Each structure stands twice: as structure tokens, then as C-alpha cells.
């Protein structure tokens, strides 16, 4: 990968190839023109809420206008066909059969849909396995299933501490399965990330999926930080369940996520959340007032889930096409944001006089998130992180998630096509100013 990244405000027309030839800069400051950020705001936290482009937001408004112009015509008869085109587009991107993918509002909804549909064994031995770095809302979903599962299911945390190597993560999973069995339990399903939230690092989700298969454990991949940020081949990985937000790294308008359930498990997913017209009761089917546009019961179930604005779902194909035609396609995008995360993290750490979070093999950083250590002790920062986050928004018009892990304080930065090295250097400087203000006691006067 070429690490010669363009600098914000640079007058240089292009970067140089290895042979010295000039090549056009596709990304960085010039790409900001496609997004609708406030000119005074630097979005260094794409990983939380994503961002959509101006062109795709026009598409969104177009679909919303069609729904307003003739609600019954569009919602009943036209939207299902556009929805199927989006399903086909995302299925091709993920290398999955079209009839295995549907849309839900977000990854948390997808995880809830899977866990709330699974039937837990009456012998009360089933366990849900999860890593301690699980996303908070998904962790609370596990808690809810356990709390209100009539004691039929319990949970088991798999503890990992970063930095660590992939083999250590796999060993921790296998040890948890063994411990579950030794204690008279049964590991039923394991939830794990493609790229975790805090810290923002890549997990060996492909190998964990394989380990689940070998152990007879269902695999549920939380790819909230997935599609549009890392390459994903679902046919090759073959998980039991997978969900990924499209409104984050893919640039689809909020709120939209893809839910993948292979044909072998679709009979397990009997209801959407909430249950709607697609559900077929055991005692017989009630009248469905909406036309069925698909042969698949699974797809029909998710085609209409109450009255909500599904126009973001309809934008998925448009977004994938836009990324190809305007930005050059997935390979170019991923190469840039991965390189920027790696080089930008180093730049920010250099400013702070610290380091980035990574393992010796470098597998943790093969994504578009980077974690930079703060030059604060846990004692200094324990009461200051929330103040720092609020102050960076108020005084510096940006936001960077801050968190504690393994006895250190960290900042998570997101790399995107509209950012460049200068943004990461600037981020390091802002973080350094905040650290100096904490050391000076500013946070205690707030």
C-alpha cells in the first residue's frame, strides 16, 4: 500500500507512484465536497454514527417524496421491487445468496432478532458466549435474554486483554467452551465482532467462526463495524448469523443494517422485531393486507415491519453504485482508509508521545479504526474522560471517543476518505491540549 497520503490544504495536484509518475488524489480534503458536514466540524468519529453523501441523501429524499405523493402505490407495490434491488446489491457485495439477506434498522436490532428467536433447551444447560469487548447494547441484550429466559439460558464471558495475538483469542474461546462443558453447561451460541467498538480493533472473526463450527456452537457475527470498512466474504466464512450496519462505513443514510441468515437456519427466525404481517402462526395464517413479492417466507417476513421510513434501505444499491463510480470502488476505498488509520494513528501518537494499540503481527489494526494512548494515568483520567469529550465538542468542534483498557487511557480515531494525515496530526494536538488542561485541573472547575 502507498502510505504517501495527501495533506489537507496541500496545493500538490497528486501523489507520486513508485516510478515517480503523478497520480490523481481521490481522497482527503477534496472528498469533503460530497458530504454535508458543518465546515467548522471535523468528523473524526465516523465509527459511531457514520455519514451519508449529498448525492445519496438526494436519493433518500426522492424515495420519501414518492411515498408522500402516493403512499399506497409506492409502499405496497413499488418499494418492494426497489428493496429487492438493494438486497441483490448488498448480497453481491458480501458474496452471499440474495435470499439470505434482509434489512433491519441497525446491528443491535439484528442481534436482538437472532437471540429472541432462538429456542432455549428446557434442560436449562444452554449458554450464550461473548467476549468482554462486546458492544454495550448487545451485552445488555444478552443480560435481558438471561434475566427473562425462565432460567433456560445463562451466559459466559470470554475475557481478552489487548494487545494480544489472534491465537490467544482463539484459545480463550476454546477454553470457554471446555469450561462450559465441564460445568454441565452447553455452549449454544457465541457473539463476536468483526471489528470491536472500544477498543476499535479487528478480531479474527473468520477463525472464530471456524472454531465455532468445529465445536458445534452457533456463530453470531456482530459486524456493526463491517461492511464498507473491511472486505467480507460470507460464502467463504459461512457464519450461522451475521449483521452489519450499512449506515456507518458504507454511507447509506441512517438507519439501515443488513441481516444475513443462511438457508439452513431461516426456519429458526420466525418473527421480526416487532412481529408484523409476515409472521405465520402455528395455528394458521392471518390475513396479510400487503402483497407478497417474494417466494421466500424469510424475506417476506422482513419486507414490511410496521409503518416506518424504510427509504434508507432503498438507498443501498444507489450507495454501492456511487462508491464505485465516484470513489473508484471498494478496493480503493479500503486501501486508503486502512492506510490512513495505520499512518494517522502513528502521527497522532507521535504528537502525544505515546503509542498505538496493536499486536506484534499487526492483525488488530487491519481496519479503519486506530487507538492512541493518552499521556494520562488512570487516576488522572478516571474523572476527566467525560469532561474531555464534552470539552472537545464545545471548544474544538470535534468528537473522539475516549476509554480505559488494560490500565491505560485511549482515544479511538476513525479514518475516512474525507480525512487525511493532517487531520490526525490535528487530533493529536487537540488531545494534547485537553491532557494539559486536565493536568492543570480545568476539569475540576467545570
Coordinates of C-alpha atoms in Angstrom, one line a residue:
X1 CA 0.0 0.0 0.0
X2 CA 1.1 3.5 -0.8
X3 CA 1.4 5.4 2.5
X4 CA 2.0 8.8 0.8
X5 CA -1.3 10.2 1.9
X6 CA -2.4 13.7 0.8
X7 CA -2.3 16.6 3.2
X8 CA -5.4 18.8 3.9
X9 CA -4.9 22.1 2.2
X10 CA -2.0 20.8 0.1
X11 CA -1.6 22.5 -3.3
X12 CA 0.0 19.4 -4.8
X13 CA -2.2 18.1 -7.6
X14 CA -1.4 14.5 -6.9
X15 CA 0.7 11.9 -5.1
X16 CA 3.7 10.1 -6.7
X17 CA 3.8 6.5 -7.7
X18 CA 6.9 4.4 -7.2
X19 CA 8.1 5.2 -10.7
X20 CA 7.7 9.0 -10.0
X21 CA 4.6 9.5 -12.1
X22 CA 1.9 11.7 -10.7
X23 CA -1.5 10.1 -9.9
X24 CA -4.7 11.9 -9.0
X25 CA -5.7 12.2 -5.4
X26 CA -9.1 10.7 -5.0
X27 CA -9.4 11.2 -1.3
X28 CA -8.8 13.6 1.6
X29 CA -9.9 17.2 1.7
X30 CA -11.4 17.2 -1.9
X31 CA -13.7 14.4 -0.9
X32 CA -15.4 16.6 1.7
X33 CA -17.4 18.2 -1.0
X34 CA -19.5 15.0 -1.2
X35 CA -20.5 15.2 2.5
X36 CA -22.6 17.7 4.4
X37 CA -20.5 18.4 7.5
X38 CA -20.5 21.8 9.0
X39 CA -17.4 23.5 7.6
X40 CA -16.2 24.1 11.2
X41 CA -16.6 20.5 12.3
X42 CA -14.0 17.7 11.8
X43 CA -15.7 14.3 11.9
X44 CA -13.1 12.1 13.5
X45 CA -15.7 9.6 14.8
X46 CA -17.2 8.1 11.7
X47 CA -17.3 4.8 13.6
X48 CA -20.2 5.7 15.8
X49 CA -22.9 7.2 13.5
X50 CA -21.4 7.1 10.0
X51 CA -22.2 9.7 7.4
X52 CA -24.0 9.8 4.1
X53 CA -23.1 11.7 1.0
X54 CA -25.1 14.6 -0.5
X55 CA -26.0 12.6 -3.7
X56 CA -27.3 9.7 -1.7
X57 CA -29.3 12.0 0.6
X58 CA -31.0 13.3 -2.5
X59 CA -31.9 9.7 -3.4
X60 CA -33.3 9.3 0.2
X61 CA -35.5 12.4 -0.2
X62 CA -36.6 11.2 -3.6
X63 CA -37.9 7.9 -2.1
X64 CA -39.5 9.8 0.7
X65 CA -41.2 12.1 -1.8
X66 CA -42.6 9.2 -3.7
X67 CA -44.1 7.7 -0.5
X68 CA -45.7 11.1 0.3
X69 CA -47.1 11.5 -3.3
X70 CA -49.0 8.2 -3.3
X71 CA -48.5 6.2 -0.2
X72 CA -50.3 3.1 -1.1
X73 CA -48.9 2.9 -4.6
X74 CA -45.4 3.3 -3.5
X75 CA -45.3 1.4 -0.2
X76 CA -47.4 -1.5 -1.4
X77 CA -46.3 -2.0 -5.0
X78 CA -43.2 -0.1 -5.9
X79 CA -40.9 -0.1 -2.8
X80 CA -40.7 -3.9 -2.6
X81 CA -39.1 -4.1 -6.0
X82 CA -36.6 -1.4 -5.2
X83 CA -35.9 -3.1 -1.9
X84 CA -35.1 -6.4 -3.7
X85 CA -32.7 -4.5 -5.9
X86 CA -30.9 -3.3 -2.8
X87 CA -30.9 -6.8 -1.4
X88 CA -29.3 -8.1 -4.6
X89 CA -26.6 -5.3 -4.4
X90 CA -25.6 -5.9 -0.8
X91 CA -25.7 -9.7 -1.4
X92 CA -23.3 -9.3 -4.2
X93 CA -21.0 -7.1 -2.1
X94 CA -21.0 -9.6 0.7
X95 CA -20.8 -12.6 -1.7
X96 CA -24.0 -14.2 -0.3
X97 CA -27.1 -15.6 -1.9
X98 CA -29.8 -12.8 -2.3
X99 CA -32.4 -14.8 -0.4
X100 CA -30.2 -14.9 2.7
X101 CA -30.1 -11.1 3.3
X102 CA -32.7 -8.7 4.6
X103 CA -32.6 -5.3 6.1
X104 CA -33.2 -4.1 9.7
X105 CA -32.7 -0.7 11.3
X106 CA -29.4 -1.3 13.0
X107 CA -27.0 -4.1 14.1
X108 CA -28.4 -4.1 17.6
X109 CA -31.8 -4.9 16.2
X110 CA -30.3 -7.7 14.2
X111 CA -28.6 -9.2 17.3
X112 CA -31.9 -8.9 19.2
X113 CA -33.8 -10.6 16.3
X114 CA -31.5 -13.6 16.4
X115 CA -31.3 -14.1 20.2
X116 CA -35.0 -13.6 20.7
X117 CA -35.9 -16.2 18.1
X118 CA -33.7 -18.9 19.4
X119 CA -35.5 -21.6 21.4
X120 CA -33.5 -22.4 24.5
X121 CA -33.5 -26.0 25.7
X122 CA -35.7 -26.9 28.6
X123 CA -32.9 -28.7 30.3
X124 CA -31.5 -25.2 31.2
X125 CA -28.0 -26.0 30.0
X126 CA -27.7 -23.6 27.1
X127 CA -25.2 -20.8 27.3
X128 CA -24.5 -17.7 25.3
X129 CA -20.8 -17.0 24.9
X130 CA -19.5 -13.5 24.4
X131 CA -16.2 -11.6 24.6
X132 CA -15.7 -8.9 27.3
X133 CA -15.3 -6.3 24.5
X134 CA -18.8 -6.9 23.3
X135 CA -20.7 -3.7 22.3
X136 CA -22.6 -2.4 25.3
X137 CA -26.2 -2.7 23.8
X138 CA -25.5 -6.2 22.7
X139 CA -24.1 -7.2 26.1
X140 CA -27.3 -5.8 27.7
X141 CA -29.3 -7.8 25.2
X142 CA -27.6 -11.0 26.5
X143 CA -28.4 -9.9 30.0
X144 CA -32.0 -9.5 29.1
X145 CA -32.2 -12.9 27.5
X146 CA -30.7 -14.4 30.6
X147 CA -32.8 -12.4 33.1
X148 CA -36.1 -13.2 31.4
X149 CA -35.3 -16.6 29.8
X150 CA -37.1 -18.6 32.5
X151 CA -33.6 -19.8 33.7
X152 CA -33.3 -21.8 30.5
X153 CA -30.2 -20.0 29.4
X154 CA -27.1 -18.5 31.0
X155 CA -24.1 -16.5 29.7
X156 CA -20.4 -16.9 29.9
X157 CA -17.9 -14.1 29.3
X158 CA -14.7 -14.7 27.4
X159 CA -12.0 -12.4 28.7
X160 CA -9.3 -11.0 26.4
X161 CA -6.9 -8.1 27.1
X162 CA -5.4 -6.1 24.2
X163 CA -2.9 -6.2 22.8
X164 CA -3.0 -9.9 22.1
X165 CA -2.4 -12.2 19.2
X166 CA -5.2 -14.0 17.2
X167 CA -4.1 -17.4 18.6
X168 CA -4.7 -16.1 22.1
X169 CA -8.3 -15.1 21.2
X170 CA -9.0 -18.5 19.7
X171 CA -7.5 -20.2 22.7
X172 CA -9.7 -18.1 25.1
X173 CA -12.8 -19.2 23.0
X174 CA -11.9 -22.8 23.1
X175 CA -11.2 -22.7 26.9
X176 CA -14.6 -21.1 27.4
X177 CA -16.3 -23.9 25.5
X178 CA -14.4 -26.5 27.5
X179 CA -15.3 -24.8 30.8
X180 CA -18.9 -24.6 29.9
X181 CA -19.0 -28.4 29.3
X182 CA -17.0 -29.2 32.5
X183 CA -19.6 -27.2 34.5
X184 CA -22.5 -29.1 33.0
X185 CA -23.5 -26.4 30.5
X186 CA -23.8 -26.3 26.8
X187 CA -22.3 -23.5 24.6
X188 CA -25.2 -22.8 22.3
X189 CA -24.2 -19.6 20.5
X190 CA -21.2 -17.2 20.6
X191 CA -21.4 -13.5 19.7
X192 CA -18.2 -11.8 18.4
X193 CA -17.3 -8.8 16.4
X194 CA -15.6 -8.2 13.1
X195 CA -14.1 -5.0 14.5
X196 CA -14.9 -4.2 18.1
X197 CA -16.1 -0.8 19.2
X198 CA -13.9 0.0 22.2
X199 CA -11.1 -0.7 21.6
X200 CA -11.6 -0.4 17.9
X201 CA -9.6 -3.4 16.7
X202 CA -10.2 -6.2 14.2
X203 CA -10.9 -9.7 15.6
X204 CA -10.0 -12.9 13.7
X205 CA -13.7 -13.4 13.1
X206 CA -13.1 -15.8 10.2
X207 CA -11.1 -18.1 12.5
X208 CA -13.6 -17.8 15.4
X209 CA -16.4 -18.8 13.0
X210 CA -14.4 -21.9 12.0
X211 CA -13.8 -22.7 15.7
X212 CA -17.5 -22.3 16.5
X213 CA -18.3 -24.7 13.7
X214 CA -15.8 -27.3 14.9
X215 CA -17.2 -27.0 18.5
X216 CA -20.8 -27.3 17.4
X217 CA -21.5 -23.7 18.6
X218 CA -23.7 -21.3 16.6
X219 CA -21.8 -18.2 15.4
X220 CA -23.3 -14.8 15.5
X221 CA -21.1 -12.2 14.0
X222 CA -21.7 -8.6 15.1
X223 CA -20.3 -6.8 12.0
X224 CA -21.6 -3.4 13.1
X225 CA -18.2 -2.1 12.0
X226 CA -18.1 -4.2 9.0
X227 CA -19.5 -3.7 5.5
X228 CA -17.8 -0.7 3.8
X229 CA -14.8 -0.9 6.2
X230 CA -13.4 -4.4 5.7
X231 CA -13.7 -6.9 3.0
X232 CA -16.3 -9.6 3.8
X233 CA -17.0 -12.9 2.0
X234 CA -19.9 -14.6 3.7
X235 CA -19.8 -17.6 1.4
X236 CA -16.2 -18.3 2.4
X237 CA -16.7 -17.5 6.1
X238 CA -20.1 -19.2 6.3
X239 CA -21.3 -18.0 9.7
X240 CA -24.6 -19.0 11.2
X241 CA -25.7 -15.4 11.5
X242 CA -24.2 -12.0 10.5
X243 CA -25.4 -8.5 10.9
X244 CA -23.7 -5.2 9.7
X245 CA -24.7 -1.6 9.7
X246 CA -24.9 -0.1 6.3
X247 CA -25.2 3.5 7.6
X248 CA -21.7 3.6 9.0
X249 CA -18.9 2.8 6.7
X250 CA -21.0 2.2 3.5
X251 CA -22.5 5.7 3.6
X252 CA -26.2 4.6 3.5
X253 CA -28.4 7.1 5.3
X254 CA -29.4 6.2 8.9
X255 CA -30.8 3.8 9.9
X256 CA -30.0 0.6 7.9
X257 CA -28.3 -2.7 8.6
X258 CA -28.1 -6.0 6.6
X259 CA -29.1 -9.2 8.4
X260 CA -27.7 -12.5 6.9
X261 CA -29.3 -15.8 7.8
X262 CA -28.2 -18.8 5.6
X263 CA -31.0 -21.1 4.3
X264 CA -30.2 -23.8 6.8
X265 CA -31.2 -21.5 9.7
X266 CA -34.1 -19.4 8.3
X267 CA -36.7 -21.7 9.8
X268 CA -35.4 -20.6 13.3
X269 CA -36.1 -16.9 12.6
X270 CA -39.9 -17.0 12.9
X271 CA -40.5 -13.4 13.8
X272 CA -39.2 -9.9 13.2
X273 CA -38.9 -7.3 15.9
X274 CA -41.7 -6.2 16.3
X275 CA -43.8 -9.1 15.0
X276 CA -45.6 -7.9 11.9
X277 CA -47.7 -9.1 8.9
X278 CA -45.0 -11.6 7.7
X279 CA -45.4 -13.8 10.8
X280 CA -47.2 -17.1 10.2
X281 CA -48.7 -18.5 13.4
X282 CA -48.7 -22.2 14.2
X283 CA -52.4 -22.2 14.3
X284 CA -52.8 -20.8 10.8
X285 CA -52.0 -17.7 8.9
X286 CA -53.9 -14.5 9.5
X287 CA -54.8 -12.1 6.7
X288 CA -51.8 -10.2 5.3
X289 CA -53.0 -6.9 3.7
X290 CA -49.7 -6.4 1.9
X291 CA -48.8 -8.1 -1.4
X292 CA -46.2 -10.7 -1.1
X293 CA -43.4 -10.0 -3.6
X294 CA -41.1 -12.9 -2.7
X295 CA -41.3 -16.7 -2.6
X296 CA -39.1 -16.9 0.5
X297 CA -41.0 -16.7 3.8
X298 CA -37.9 -15.4 5.4
X299 CA -37.7 -12.5 3.0
X300 CA -41.4 -11.8 3.2
X301 CA -41.2 -11.6 6.9
X302 CA -38.8 -8.7 6.8
X303 CA -40.3 -6.9 3.8
X304 CA -42.7 -4.8 6.0
X305 CA -42.3 -4.4 9.7
X306 CA -44.9 -1.9 10.6
X307 CA -45.1 1.6 9.2
X308 CA -41.6 3.1 9.3
X309 CA -39.4 5.0 7.0
X310 CA -37.5 2.3 5.0
X311 CA -36.2 4.8 2.5
X312 CA -32.6 4.2 3.8
X313 CA -33.0 0.5 2.8
X314 CA -33.9 1.6 -0.7
X315 CA -30.6 3.6 -1.0
X316 CA -28.3 0.7 -0.6
X317 CA -27.9 -0.1 -4.3
X318 CA -27.6 3.6 -5.1
X319 CA -24.8 3.9 -2.5
X320 CA -22.8 0.9 -3.7
X321 CA -23.0 2.2 -7.3
X322 CA -22.0 5.7 -6.1
X323 CA -18.9 4.3 -4.3
X324 CA -17.8 2.6 -7.4
X325 CA -18.5 5.4 -9.9
X326 CA -17.3 8.4 -7.7
X327 CA -14.6 6.9 -5.4
X328 CA -13.3 4.1 -7.6
X329 CA -14.8 1.1 -5.8
X330 CA -14.4 -0.9 -2.6
X331 CA -10.7 -1.9 -3.1
X332 CA -9.5 1.7 -3.5
X333 CA -11.6 2.9 -0.5
X334 CA -10.4 0.1 1.8
X335 CA -6.8 0.6 0.8
X336 CA -7.0 4.3 1.6
X337 CA -8.8 4.2 4.9
X338 CA -6.8 1.2 6.2
X339 CA -3.5 3.0 5.3
X340 CA -4.7 6.3 6.8
X341 CA -5.7 4.6 10.1
X342 CA -2.3 3.0 10.4
X343 CA -0.3 6.0 9.4
X344 CA -2.6 8.5 11.0
X345 CA -2.6 6.7 14.3
X346 CA 1.2 6.8 14.4
X347 CA 1.1 10.5 13.6
X348 CA -1.3 11.3 16.5
X349 CA 0.7 9.1 18.9
X350 CA 3.9 10.9 17.9
X351 CA 2.3 14.2 18.8
X352 CA 1.2 12.8 22.2
X353 CA 4.4 11.0 22.8
X354 CA 2.6 7.7 23.2
X355 CA 1.8 4.7 21.0
X356 CA -1.0 3.0 19.1
X357 CA -2.7 -0.2 20.3
X358 CA -1.6 -3.1 18.1
X359 CA -0.1 -6.6 18.4
X360 CA 3.2 -7.8 17.0
X361 CA 1.6 -9.4 14.0
X362 CA -0.3 -6.3 13.1
X363 CA -3.6 -8.1 12.7
X364 CA -5.5 -5.9 15.2
X365 CA -5.0 -2.8 13.0
X366 CA -6.2 -4.2 9.7
X367 CA -9.2 -1.9 9.7
X368 CA -10.1 1.8 9.6
X369 CA -10.1 2.4 13.4
X370 CA -7.0 3.2 15.4
X371 CA -6.5 3.6 19.2
X372 CA -3.9 6.0 20.5
X373 CA -2.8 6.0 24.1
X374 CA -3.2 9.2 26.2
X375 CA -0.4 10.5 28.3
X376 CA -2.6 10.4 31.5
X377 CA -2.6 7.9 34.3
X378 CA -5.8 6.1 35.0
X379 CA -6.0 8.1 38.3
X380 CA -5.6 11.4 36.4
X381 CA -8.2 10.5 33.8
X382 CA -10.8 8.5 35.7
X383 CA -12.9 11.5 36.4
X384 CA -11.8 13.5 33.3
X385 CA -12.8 11.5 30.3
X386 CA -16.4 12.7 30.1
X387 CA -15.2 16.3 30.6
X388 CA -12.6 15.9 27.8
X389 CA -15.3 14.5 25.4
X390 CA -17.7 17.3 26.2
X391 CA -14.9 20.0 26.0
X392 CA -13.5 18.8 22.7
X393 CA -17.0 19.2 21.2
X394 CA -17.7 22.6 22.8
X395 CA -14.2 24.2 22.3
X396 CA -12.7 22.4 19.3
X397 CA -15.8 21.2 17.3
X398 CA -14.9 17.6 17.1
X399 CA -15.5 14.3 19.0
X400 CA -13.2 11.5 19.7
X401 CA -14.3 8.5 21.9
X402 CA -12.1 8.1 25.0
X403 CA -12.0 4.9 27.1
X404 CA -9.9 2.9 29.5
X405 CA -8.5 -0.5 28.7
X406 CA -5.8 -2.7 30.3
X407 CA -4.8 0.0 32.8
X408 CA -4.4 2.8 30.2
X409 CA -6.5 5.5 28.7
X410 CA -7.1 5.6 25.0
X411 CA -8.6 7.7 22.2
X412 CA -10.3 6.0 19.2
X413 CA -9.9 7.7 15.8
X414 CA -11.8 6.8 12.6
X415 CA -10.1 7.0 9.2
X416 CA -12.3 8.0 6.3
X417 CA -12.0 9.1 2.7
X418 CA -12.7 12.7 3.6
X419 CA -9.8 12.8 6.1
X420 CA -6.0 12.9 5.6
X421 CA -2.8 12.8 7.7
X422 CA -3.2 16.4 8.7
X423 CA -6.5 15.6 10.4
X424 CA -4.8 13.0 12.6
X425 CA -1.9 15.4 13.5
X426 CA -4.6 18.0 14.4
X427 CA -6.4 15.4 16.5
X428 CA -3.2 14.6 18.4
X429 CA -2.7 18.3 19.1
X430 CA -6.3 18.7 20.4
X431 CA -5.9 15.7 22.6
X432 CA -2.6 17.0 23.9
X433 CA -4.2 20.4 24.8
X434 CA -7.0 18.5 26.6
X435 CA -4.5 16.4 28.5
X436 CA -2.6 19.6 29.6
X437 CA -5.9 21.2 30.7
X438 CA -6.7 18.1 32.8
X439 CA -3.2 18.1 34.4
X440 CA -3.9 21.8 35.1
X441 CA -7.1 20.9 36.9
X442 CA -9.6 22.5 34.4
X443 CA -11.9 19.5 34.7
X444 CA -12.3 20.0 38.5
X445 CA -13.6 23.6 37.9
X446 CA -16.3 22.5 35.5

